[in-house]
Tab-separated table of N, CA and C in Angstrom:
chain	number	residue	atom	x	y	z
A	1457	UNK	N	9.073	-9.712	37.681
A	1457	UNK	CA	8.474	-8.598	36.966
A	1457	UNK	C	9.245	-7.332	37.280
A	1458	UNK	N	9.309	-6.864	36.377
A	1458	UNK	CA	10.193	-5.636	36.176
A	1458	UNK	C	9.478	-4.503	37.041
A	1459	UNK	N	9.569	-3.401	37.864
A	1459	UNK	CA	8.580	-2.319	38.205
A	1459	UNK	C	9.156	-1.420	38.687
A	1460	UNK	N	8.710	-0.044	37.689
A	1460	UNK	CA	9.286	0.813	37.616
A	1460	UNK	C	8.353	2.499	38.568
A	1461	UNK	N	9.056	3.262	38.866
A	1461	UNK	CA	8.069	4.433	39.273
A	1461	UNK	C	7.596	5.023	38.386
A	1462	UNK	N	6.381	5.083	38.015
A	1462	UNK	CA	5.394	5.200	36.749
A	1462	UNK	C	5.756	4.482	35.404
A	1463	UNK	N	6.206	3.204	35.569
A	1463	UNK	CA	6.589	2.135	34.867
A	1463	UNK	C	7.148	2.363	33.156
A	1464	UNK	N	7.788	3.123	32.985
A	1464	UNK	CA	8.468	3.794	31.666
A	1464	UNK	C	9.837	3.811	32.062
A	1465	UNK	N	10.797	3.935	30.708
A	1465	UNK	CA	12.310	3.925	30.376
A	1465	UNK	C	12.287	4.775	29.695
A	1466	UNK	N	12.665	6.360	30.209
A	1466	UNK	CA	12.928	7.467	29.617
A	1466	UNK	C	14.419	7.583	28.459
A	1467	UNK	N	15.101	7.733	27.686
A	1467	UNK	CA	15.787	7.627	26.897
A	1467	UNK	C	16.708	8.931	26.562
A	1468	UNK	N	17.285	9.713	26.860
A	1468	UNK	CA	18.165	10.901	26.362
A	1468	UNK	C	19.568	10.869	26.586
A	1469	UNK	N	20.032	11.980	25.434
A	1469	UNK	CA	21.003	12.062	25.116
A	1469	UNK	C	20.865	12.464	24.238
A	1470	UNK	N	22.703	12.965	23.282
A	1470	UNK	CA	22.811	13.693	21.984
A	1470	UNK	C	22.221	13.080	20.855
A	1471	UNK	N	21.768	13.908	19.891
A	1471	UNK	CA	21.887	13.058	19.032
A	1471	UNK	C	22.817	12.068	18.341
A	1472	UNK	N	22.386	11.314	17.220
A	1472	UNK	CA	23.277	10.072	17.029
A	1472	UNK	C	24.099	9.058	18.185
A	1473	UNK	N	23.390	9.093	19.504
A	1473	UNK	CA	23.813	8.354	20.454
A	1473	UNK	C	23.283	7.120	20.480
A	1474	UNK	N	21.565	6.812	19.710
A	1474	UNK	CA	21.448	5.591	19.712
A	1474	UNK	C	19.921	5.233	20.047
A	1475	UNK	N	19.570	6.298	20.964
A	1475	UNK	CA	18.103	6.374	21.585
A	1475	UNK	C	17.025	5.837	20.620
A	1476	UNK	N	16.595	5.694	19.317
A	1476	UNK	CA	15.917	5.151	18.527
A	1476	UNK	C	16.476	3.942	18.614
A	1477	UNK	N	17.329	3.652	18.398
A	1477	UNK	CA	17.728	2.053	18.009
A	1477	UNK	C	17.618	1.141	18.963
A	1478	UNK	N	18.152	2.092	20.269
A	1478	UNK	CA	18.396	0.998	21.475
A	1478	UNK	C	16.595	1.036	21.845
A	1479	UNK	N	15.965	2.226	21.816
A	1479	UNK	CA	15.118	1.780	22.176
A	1479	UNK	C	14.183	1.092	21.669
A	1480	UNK	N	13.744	0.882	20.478
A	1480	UNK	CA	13.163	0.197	19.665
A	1480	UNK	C	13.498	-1.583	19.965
A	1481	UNK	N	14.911	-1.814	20.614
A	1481	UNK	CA	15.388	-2.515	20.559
A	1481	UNK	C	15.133	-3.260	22.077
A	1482	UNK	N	14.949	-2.478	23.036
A	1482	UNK	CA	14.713	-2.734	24.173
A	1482	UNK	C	13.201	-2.816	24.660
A	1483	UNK	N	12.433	-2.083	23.931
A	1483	UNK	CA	10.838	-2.171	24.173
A	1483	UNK	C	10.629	-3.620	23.555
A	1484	UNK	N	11.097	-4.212	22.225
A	1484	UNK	CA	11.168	-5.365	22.237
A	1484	UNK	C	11.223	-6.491	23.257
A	1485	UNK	N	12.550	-6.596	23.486
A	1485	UNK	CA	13.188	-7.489	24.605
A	1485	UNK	C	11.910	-7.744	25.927
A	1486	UNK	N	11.584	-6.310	26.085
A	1486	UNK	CA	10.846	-6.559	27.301
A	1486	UNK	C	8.885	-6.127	27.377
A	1487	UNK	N	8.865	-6.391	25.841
A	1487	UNK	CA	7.444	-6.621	25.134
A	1487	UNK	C	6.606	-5.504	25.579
A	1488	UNK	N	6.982	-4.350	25.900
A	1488	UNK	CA	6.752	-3.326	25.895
A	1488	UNK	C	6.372	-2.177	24.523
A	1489	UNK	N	5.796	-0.936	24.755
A	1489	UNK	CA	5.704	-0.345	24.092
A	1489	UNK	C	6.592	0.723	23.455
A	1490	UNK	N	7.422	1.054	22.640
A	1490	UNK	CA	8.305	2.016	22.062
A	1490	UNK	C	8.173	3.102	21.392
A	1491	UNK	N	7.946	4.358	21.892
A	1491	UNK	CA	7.720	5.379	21.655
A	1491	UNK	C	8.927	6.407	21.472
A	1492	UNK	N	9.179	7.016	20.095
A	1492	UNK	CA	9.899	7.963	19.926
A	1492	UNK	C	9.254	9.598	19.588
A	1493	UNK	N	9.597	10.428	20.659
A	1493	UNK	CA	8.889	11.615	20.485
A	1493	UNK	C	8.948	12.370	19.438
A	1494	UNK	N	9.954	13.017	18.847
A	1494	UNK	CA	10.074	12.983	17.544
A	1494	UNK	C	9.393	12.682	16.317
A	1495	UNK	N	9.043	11.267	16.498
A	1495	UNK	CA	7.785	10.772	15.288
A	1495	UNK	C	6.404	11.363	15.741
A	1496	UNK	N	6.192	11.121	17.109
A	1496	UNK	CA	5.275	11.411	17.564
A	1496	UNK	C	4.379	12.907	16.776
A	1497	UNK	N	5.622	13.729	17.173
A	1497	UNK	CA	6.000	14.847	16.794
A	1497	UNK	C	5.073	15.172	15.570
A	1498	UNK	N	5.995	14.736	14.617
A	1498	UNK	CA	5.868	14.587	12.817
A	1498	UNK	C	4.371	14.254	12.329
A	1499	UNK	N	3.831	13.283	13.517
A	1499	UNK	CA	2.647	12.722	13.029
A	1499	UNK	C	1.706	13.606	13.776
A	1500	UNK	N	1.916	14.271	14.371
A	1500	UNK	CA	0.486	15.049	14.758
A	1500	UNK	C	0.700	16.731	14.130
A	1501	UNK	N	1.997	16.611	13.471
A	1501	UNK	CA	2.347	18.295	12.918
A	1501	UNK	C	1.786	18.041	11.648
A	1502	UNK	N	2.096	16.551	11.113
A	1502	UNK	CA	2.018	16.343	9.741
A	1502	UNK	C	3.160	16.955	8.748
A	1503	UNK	N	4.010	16.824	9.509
A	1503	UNK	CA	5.177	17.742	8.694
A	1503	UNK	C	6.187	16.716	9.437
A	1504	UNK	N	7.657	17.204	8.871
A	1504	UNK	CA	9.076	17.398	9.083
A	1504	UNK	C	9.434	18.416	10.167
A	1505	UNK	N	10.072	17.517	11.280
A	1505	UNK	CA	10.982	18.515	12.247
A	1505	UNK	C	11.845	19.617	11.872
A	1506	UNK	N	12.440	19.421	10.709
A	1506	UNK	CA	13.152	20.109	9.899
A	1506	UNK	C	12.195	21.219	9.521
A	1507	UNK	N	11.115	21.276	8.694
A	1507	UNK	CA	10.094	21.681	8.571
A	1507	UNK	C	9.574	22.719	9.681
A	1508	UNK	N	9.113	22.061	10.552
A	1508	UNK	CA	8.970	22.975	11.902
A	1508	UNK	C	9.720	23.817	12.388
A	1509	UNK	N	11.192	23.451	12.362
A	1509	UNK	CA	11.682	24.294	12.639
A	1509	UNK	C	11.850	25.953	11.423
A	1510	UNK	N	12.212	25.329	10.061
A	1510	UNK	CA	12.390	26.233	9.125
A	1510	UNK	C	10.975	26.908	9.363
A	1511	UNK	N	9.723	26.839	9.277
A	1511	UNK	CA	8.418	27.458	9.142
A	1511	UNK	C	8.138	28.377	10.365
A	1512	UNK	N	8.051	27.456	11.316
A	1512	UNK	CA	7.720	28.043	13.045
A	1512	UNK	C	8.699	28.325	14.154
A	1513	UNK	N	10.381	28.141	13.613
A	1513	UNK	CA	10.962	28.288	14.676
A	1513	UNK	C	11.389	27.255	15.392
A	1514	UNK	N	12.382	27.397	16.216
A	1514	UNK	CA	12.653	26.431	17.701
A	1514	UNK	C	11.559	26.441	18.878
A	1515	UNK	N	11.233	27.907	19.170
A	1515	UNK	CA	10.638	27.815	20.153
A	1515	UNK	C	9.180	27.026	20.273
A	1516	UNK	N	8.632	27.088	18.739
A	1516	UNK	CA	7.297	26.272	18.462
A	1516	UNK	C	7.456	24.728	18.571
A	1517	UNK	N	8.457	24.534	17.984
A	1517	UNK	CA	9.033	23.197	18.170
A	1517	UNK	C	9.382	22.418	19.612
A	1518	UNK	N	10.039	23.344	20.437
A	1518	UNK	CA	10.396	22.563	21.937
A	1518	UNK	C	8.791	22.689	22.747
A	1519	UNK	N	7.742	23.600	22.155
A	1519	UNK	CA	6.353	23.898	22.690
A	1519	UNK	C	6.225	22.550	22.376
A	1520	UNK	N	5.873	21.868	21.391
A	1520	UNK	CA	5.750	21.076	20.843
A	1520	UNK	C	5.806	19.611	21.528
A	1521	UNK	N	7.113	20.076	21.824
A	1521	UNK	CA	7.462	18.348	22.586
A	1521	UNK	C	7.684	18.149	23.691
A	1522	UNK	N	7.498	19.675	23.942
A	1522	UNK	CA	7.221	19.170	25.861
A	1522	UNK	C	5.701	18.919	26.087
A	1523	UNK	N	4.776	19.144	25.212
A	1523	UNK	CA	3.409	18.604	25.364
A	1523	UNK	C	3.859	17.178	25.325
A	1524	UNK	N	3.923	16.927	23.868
A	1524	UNK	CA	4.602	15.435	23.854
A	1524	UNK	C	5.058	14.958	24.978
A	1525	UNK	N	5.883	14.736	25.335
A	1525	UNK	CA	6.292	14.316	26.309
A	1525	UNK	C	5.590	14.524	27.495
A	1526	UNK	N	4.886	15.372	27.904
A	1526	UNK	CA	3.654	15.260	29.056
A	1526	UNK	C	2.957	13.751	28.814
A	1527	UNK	N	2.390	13.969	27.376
A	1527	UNK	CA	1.453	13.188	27.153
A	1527	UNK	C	1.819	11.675	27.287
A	1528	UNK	N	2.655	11.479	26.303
A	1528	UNK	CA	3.256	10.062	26.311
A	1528	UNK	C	4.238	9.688	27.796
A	1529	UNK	N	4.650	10.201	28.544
A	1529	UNK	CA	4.745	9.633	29.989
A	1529	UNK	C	3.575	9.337	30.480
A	1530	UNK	N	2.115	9.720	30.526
A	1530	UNK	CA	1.046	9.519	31.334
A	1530	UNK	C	0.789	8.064	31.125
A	1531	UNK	N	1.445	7.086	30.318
A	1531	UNK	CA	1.204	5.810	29.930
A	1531	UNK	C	1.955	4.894	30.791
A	1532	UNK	N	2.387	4.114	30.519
A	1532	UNK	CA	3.329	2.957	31.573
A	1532	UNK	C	3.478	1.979	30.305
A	1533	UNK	N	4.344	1.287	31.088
A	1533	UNK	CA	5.538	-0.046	30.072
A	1533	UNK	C	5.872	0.654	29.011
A	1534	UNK	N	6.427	1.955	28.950
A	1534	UNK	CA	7.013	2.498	27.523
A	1534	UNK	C	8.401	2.752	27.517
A	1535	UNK	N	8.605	2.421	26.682
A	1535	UNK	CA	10.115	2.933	25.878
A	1535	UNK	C	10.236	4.311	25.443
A	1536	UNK	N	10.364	5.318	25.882
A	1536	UNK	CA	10.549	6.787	25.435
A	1536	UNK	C	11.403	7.159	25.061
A	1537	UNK	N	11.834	7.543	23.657
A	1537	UNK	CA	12.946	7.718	23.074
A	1537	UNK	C	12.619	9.350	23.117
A	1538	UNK	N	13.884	10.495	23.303
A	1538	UNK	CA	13.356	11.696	23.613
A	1538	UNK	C	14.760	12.567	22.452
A	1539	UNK	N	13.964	13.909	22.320
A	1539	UNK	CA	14.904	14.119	21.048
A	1539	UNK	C	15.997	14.818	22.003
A	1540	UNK	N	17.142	14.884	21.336
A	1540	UNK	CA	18.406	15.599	21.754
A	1540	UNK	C	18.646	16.858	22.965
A	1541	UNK	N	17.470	17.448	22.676
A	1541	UNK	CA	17.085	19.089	23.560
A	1541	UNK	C	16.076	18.837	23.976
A	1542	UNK	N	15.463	17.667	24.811
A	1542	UNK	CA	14.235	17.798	25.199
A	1542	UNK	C	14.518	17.912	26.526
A	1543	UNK	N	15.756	17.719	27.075
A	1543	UNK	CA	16.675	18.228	28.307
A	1543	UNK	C	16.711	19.408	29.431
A	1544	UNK	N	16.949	20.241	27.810
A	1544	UNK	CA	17.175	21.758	27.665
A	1544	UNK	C	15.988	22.267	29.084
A	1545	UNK	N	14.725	21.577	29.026
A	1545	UNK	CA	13.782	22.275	29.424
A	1545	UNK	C	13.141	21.917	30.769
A	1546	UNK	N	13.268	22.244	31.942
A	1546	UNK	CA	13.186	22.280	33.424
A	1546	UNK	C	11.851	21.307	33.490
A	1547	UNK	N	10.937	21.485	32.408
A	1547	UNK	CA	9.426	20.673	32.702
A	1547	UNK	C	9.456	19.595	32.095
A	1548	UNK	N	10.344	19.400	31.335
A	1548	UNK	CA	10.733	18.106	30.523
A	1548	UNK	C	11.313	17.224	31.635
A	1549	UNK	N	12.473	17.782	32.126
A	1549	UNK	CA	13.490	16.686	33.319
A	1549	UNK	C	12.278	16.415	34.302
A	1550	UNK	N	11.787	17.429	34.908
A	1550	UNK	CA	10.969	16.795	36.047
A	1550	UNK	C	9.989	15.143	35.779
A	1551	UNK	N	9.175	15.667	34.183
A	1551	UNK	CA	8.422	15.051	33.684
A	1551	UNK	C	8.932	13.301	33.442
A	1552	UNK	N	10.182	13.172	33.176
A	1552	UNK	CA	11.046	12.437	32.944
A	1552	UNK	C	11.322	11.707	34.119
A	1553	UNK	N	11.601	12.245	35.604
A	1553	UNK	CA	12.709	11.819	36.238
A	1553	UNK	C	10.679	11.123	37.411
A	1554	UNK	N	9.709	11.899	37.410
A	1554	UNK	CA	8.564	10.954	38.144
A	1554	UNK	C	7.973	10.063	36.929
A	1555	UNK	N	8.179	10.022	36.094
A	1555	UNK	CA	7.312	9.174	35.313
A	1555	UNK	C	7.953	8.017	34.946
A	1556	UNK	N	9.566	7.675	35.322
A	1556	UNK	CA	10.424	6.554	35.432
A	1556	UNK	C	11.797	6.264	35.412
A	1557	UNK	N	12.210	5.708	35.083
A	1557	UNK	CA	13.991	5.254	35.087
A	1557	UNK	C	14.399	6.396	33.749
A	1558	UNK	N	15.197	7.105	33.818
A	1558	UNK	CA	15.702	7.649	32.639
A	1558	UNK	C	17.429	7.151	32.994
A	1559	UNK	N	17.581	7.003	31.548
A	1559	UNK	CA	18.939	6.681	31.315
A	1559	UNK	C	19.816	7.340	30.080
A	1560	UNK	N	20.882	7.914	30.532
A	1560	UNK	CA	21.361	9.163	29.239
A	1560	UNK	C	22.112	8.009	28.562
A	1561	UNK	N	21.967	8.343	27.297
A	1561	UNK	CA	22.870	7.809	26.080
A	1561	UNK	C	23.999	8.891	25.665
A	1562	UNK	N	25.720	7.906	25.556
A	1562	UNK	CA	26.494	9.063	24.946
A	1562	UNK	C	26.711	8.131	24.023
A	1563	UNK	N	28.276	9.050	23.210
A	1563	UNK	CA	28.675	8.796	22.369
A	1563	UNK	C	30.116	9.751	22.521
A	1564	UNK	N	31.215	9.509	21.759
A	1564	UNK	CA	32.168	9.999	21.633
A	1564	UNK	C	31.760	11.182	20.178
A	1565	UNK	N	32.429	12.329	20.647
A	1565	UNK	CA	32.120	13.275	19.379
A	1565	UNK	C	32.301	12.475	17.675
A	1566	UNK	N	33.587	11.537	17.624
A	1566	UNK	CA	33.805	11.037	16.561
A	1566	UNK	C	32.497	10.564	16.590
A	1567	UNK	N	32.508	9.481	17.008
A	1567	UNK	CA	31.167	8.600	16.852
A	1567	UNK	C	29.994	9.219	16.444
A	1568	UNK	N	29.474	10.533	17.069
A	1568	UNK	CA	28.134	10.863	16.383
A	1568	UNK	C	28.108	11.918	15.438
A	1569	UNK	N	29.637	12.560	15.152
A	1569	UNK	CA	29.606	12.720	13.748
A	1569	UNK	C	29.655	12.145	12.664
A	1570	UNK	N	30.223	10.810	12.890
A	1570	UNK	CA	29.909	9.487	11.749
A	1570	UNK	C	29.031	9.301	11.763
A	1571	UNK	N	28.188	9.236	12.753
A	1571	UNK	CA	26.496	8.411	12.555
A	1571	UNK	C	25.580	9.787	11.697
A	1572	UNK	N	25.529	11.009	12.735
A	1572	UNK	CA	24.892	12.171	11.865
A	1572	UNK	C	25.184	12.812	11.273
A	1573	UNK	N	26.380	12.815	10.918
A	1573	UNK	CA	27.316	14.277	10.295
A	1573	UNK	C	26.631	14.174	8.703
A	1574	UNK	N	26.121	13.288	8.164
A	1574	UNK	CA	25.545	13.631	6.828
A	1574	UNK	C	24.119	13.451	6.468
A	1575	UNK	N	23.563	13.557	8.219
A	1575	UNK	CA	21.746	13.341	7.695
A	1575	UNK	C	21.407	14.980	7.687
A	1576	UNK	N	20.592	15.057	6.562
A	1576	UNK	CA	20.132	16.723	5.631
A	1576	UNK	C	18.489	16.379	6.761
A	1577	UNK	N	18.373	15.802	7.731
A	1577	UNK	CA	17.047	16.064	8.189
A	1577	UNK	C	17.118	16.303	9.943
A	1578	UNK	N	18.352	16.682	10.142
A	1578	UNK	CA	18.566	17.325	11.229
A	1578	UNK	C	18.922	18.784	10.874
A	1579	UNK	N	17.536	19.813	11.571
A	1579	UNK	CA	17.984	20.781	11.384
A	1579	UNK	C	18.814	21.618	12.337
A	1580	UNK	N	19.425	21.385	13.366
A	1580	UNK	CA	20.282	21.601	13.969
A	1580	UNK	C	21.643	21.247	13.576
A	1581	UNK	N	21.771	20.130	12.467
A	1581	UNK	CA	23.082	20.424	11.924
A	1581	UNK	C	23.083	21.134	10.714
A	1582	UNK	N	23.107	21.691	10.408
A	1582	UNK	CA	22.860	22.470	9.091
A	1582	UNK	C	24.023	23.528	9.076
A	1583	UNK	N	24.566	23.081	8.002
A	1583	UNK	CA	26.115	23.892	7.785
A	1583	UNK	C	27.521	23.475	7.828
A	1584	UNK	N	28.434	23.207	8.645
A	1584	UNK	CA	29.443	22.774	9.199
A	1584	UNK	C	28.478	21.737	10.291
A	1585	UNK	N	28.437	20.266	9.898
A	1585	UNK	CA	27.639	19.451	10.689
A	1585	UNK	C	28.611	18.909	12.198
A	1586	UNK	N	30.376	19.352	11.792
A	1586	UNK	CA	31.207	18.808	12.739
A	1586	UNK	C	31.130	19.593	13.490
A	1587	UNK	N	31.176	20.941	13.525
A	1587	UNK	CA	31.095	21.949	13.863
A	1587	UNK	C	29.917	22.228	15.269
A	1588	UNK	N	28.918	21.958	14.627
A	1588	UNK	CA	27.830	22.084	15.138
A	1588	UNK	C	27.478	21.032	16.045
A	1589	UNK	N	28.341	19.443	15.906
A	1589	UNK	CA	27.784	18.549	16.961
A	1589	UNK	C	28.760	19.431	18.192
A	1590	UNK	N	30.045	19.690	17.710
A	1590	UNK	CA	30.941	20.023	19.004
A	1590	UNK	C	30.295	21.230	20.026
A	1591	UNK	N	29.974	22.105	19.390
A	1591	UNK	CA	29.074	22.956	19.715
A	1591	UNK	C	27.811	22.849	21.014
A	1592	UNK	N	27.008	21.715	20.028
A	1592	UNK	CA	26.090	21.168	20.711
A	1592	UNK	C	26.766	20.207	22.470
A	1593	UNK	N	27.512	19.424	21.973
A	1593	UNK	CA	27.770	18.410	23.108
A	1593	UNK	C	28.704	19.481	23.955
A	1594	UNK	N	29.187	20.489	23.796
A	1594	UNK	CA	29.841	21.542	24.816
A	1594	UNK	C	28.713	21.860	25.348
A	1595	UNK	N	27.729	22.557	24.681
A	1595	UNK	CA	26.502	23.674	24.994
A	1595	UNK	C	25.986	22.543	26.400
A	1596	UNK	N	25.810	21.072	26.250
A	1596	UNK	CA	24.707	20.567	26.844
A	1596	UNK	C	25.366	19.125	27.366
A	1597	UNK	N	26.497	19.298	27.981
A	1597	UNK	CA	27.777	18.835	28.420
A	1597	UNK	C	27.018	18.176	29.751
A	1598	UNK	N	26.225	19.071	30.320
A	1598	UNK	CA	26.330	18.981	31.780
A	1598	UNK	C	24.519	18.477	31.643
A	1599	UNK	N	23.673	18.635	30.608
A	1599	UNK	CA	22.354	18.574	30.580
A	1599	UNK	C	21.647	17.271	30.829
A	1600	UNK	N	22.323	16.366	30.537
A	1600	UNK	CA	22.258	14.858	30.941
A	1600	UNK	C	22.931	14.305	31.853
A	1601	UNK	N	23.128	15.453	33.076
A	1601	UNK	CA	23.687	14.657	34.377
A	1601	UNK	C	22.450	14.199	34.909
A	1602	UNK	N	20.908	14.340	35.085
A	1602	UNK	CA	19.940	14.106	36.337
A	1602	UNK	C	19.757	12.209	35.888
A	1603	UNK	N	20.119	12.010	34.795
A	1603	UNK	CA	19.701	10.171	34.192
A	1603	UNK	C	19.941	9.430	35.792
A	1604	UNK	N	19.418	8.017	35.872
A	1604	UNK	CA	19.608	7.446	36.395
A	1604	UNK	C	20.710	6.648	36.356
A	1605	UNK	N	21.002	6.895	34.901
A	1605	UNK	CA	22.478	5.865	34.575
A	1605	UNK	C	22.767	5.968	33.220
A	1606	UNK	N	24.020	6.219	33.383
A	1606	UNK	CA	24.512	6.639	31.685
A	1606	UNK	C	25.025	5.677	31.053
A	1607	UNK	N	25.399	5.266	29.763
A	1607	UNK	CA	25.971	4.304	29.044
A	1607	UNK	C	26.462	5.091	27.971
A	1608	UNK	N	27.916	4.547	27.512
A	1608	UNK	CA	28.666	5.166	26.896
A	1608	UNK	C	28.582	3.944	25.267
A	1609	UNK	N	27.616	4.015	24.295
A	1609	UNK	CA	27.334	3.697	23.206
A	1609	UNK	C	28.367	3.589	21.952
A	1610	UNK	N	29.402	3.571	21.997
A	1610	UNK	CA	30.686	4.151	20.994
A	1610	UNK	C	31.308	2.523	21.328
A	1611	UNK	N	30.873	1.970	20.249
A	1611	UNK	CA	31.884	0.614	19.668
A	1611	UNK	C	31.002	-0.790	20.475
A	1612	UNK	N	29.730	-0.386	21.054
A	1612	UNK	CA	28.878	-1.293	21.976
A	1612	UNK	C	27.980	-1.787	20.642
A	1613	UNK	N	27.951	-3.203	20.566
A	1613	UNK	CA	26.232	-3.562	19.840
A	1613	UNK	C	25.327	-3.186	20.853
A	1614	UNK	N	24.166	-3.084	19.663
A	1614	UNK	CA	22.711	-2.650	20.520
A	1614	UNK	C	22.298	-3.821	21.743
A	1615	UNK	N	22.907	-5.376	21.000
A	1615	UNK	CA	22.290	-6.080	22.146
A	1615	UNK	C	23.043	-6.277	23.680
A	1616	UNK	N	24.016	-6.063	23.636
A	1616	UNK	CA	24.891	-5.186	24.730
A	1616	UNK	C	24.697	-4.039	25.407
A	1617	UNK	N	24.033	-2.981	24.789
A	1617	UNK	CA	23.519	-2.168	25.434
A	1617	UNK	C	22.577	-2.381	26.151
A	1618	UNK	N	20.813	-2.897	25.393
A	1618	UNK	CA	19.961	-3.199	25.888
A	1618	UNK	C	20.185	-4.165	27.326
A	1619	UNK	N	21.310	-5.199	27.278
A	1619	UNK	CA	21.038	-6.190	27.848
A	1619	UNK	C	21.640	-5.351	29.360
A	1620	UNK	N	22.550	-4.471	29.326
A	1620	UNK	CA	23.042	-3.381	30.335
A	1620	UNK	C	21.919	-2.606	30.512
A	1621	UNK	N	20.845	-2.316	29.940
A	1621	UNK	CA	19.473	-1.746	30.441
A	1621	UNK	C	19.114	-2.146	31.353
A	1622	UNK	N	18.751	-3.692	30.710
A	1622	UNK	CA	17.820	-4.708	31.890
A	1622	UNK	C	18.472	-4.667	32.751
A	1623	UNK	N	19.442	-4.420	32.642
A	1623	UNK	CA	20.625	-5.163	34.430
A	1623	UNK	C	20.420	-4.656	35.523
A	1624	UNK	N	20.422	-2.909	34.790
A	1624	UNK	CA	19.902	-1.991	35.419
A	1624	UNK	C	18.969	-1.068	36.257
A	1625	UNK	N	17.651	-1.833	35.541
A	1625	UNK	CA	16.087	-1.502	35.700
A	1625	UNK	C	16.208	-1.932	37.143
A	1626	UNK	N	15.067	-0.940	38.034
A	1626	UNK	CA	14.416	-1.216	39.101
A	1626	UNK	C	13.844	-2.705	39.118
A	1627	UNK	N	14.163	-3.333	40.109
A	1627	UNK	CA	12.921	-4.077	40.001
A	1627	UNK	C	12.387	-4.546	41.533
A	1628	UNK	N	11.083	-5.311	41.288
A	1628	UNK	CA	9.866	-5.474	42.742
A	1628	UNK	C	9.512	-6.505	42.128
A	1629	UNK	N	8.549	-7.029	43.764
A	1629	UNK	CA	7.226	-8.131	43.401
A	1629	UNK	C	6.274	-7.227	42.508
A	1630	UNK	N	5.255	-8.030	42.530
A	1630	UNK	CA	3.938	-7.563	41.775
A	1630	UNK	C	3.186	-8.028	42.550
């Protein structure tokens, strides 16, 4: 049996690194629950992140999901997929680093401008989308050092990744 300190797999990194997929993909594997904050998000705003941001701002928005993220760590056996900048924020990492294993997801700049460079529902890319990832992964270069373990996602299948999850995970008796 797998056992974790407050039994969750925290998930961050840039966007287009993978964190939805792998994790969706890994709460599977290990019949767990998969939670992406983000949706979370959407479904209790009833709106678009995009949305939130254009209407209320950033700052309403990161309010937003650091509740989130309070909330959905208080659970166990979860998959926490966490959005891009949920980093950014001193009560977020703490929240992250007692409530279980976090593991940063990268990507090579090419790589997650191919994956996001043409989704219209990130509002953080909006404009020059190449522009703006480089930007971003400079700005927050150093923001995903506290992970427990990083994986570099650029040319990996998901079931390769995941299976480098498990390898990884804490584990105990029960």
């Amino acid at each position: 049996m797998i056992l974790l300190n407050g039994g969750n797999v925290v998930l961050i990194g840039p966007m287009g690194t993978g964190k939805s997929t792998v994790g969706k993909a890994l709460a599977e594997k290990l019949g767990w629950t998969f939670v992406d904050t983000d949706a979370v998000i959407e479904e209790k705003a009833g709106t678009t992140i995009g949305a939130i941001f254009a209407e209320q701002g950033e700052p309403a928005f990161r309010k937003m999901e650091s509740e989130t993220i309070a909330s959905v760590l208080q659970g166990e056996t979860r998959i926490v997929s966490t959005g891009g900048g949920a980093v950014l924020a001193e009560q977020n990492r703490k929240a992250m680093k007692t409530s279980g294993f976090v593991i940063a997801l990268r990507a090579t700049e090419e790589t997650i401008i191919m994956r996001v460079g043409n989704d219209e529902n990130r509002p953080l890319l909006q404009g020059n989308a190449a522009e703006r990832v480089r930007r971003i992964l400079e700005e927050r270069k150093h923001a995903y050092d506290f992970a427990d373990f990083t994986i570099d996602t650029t040319d990996k299948p998901v079931e390769v990744i995941v299976d480098l999850i498990v390898s990884r995970l804490p584990r105990g008796e029960a």
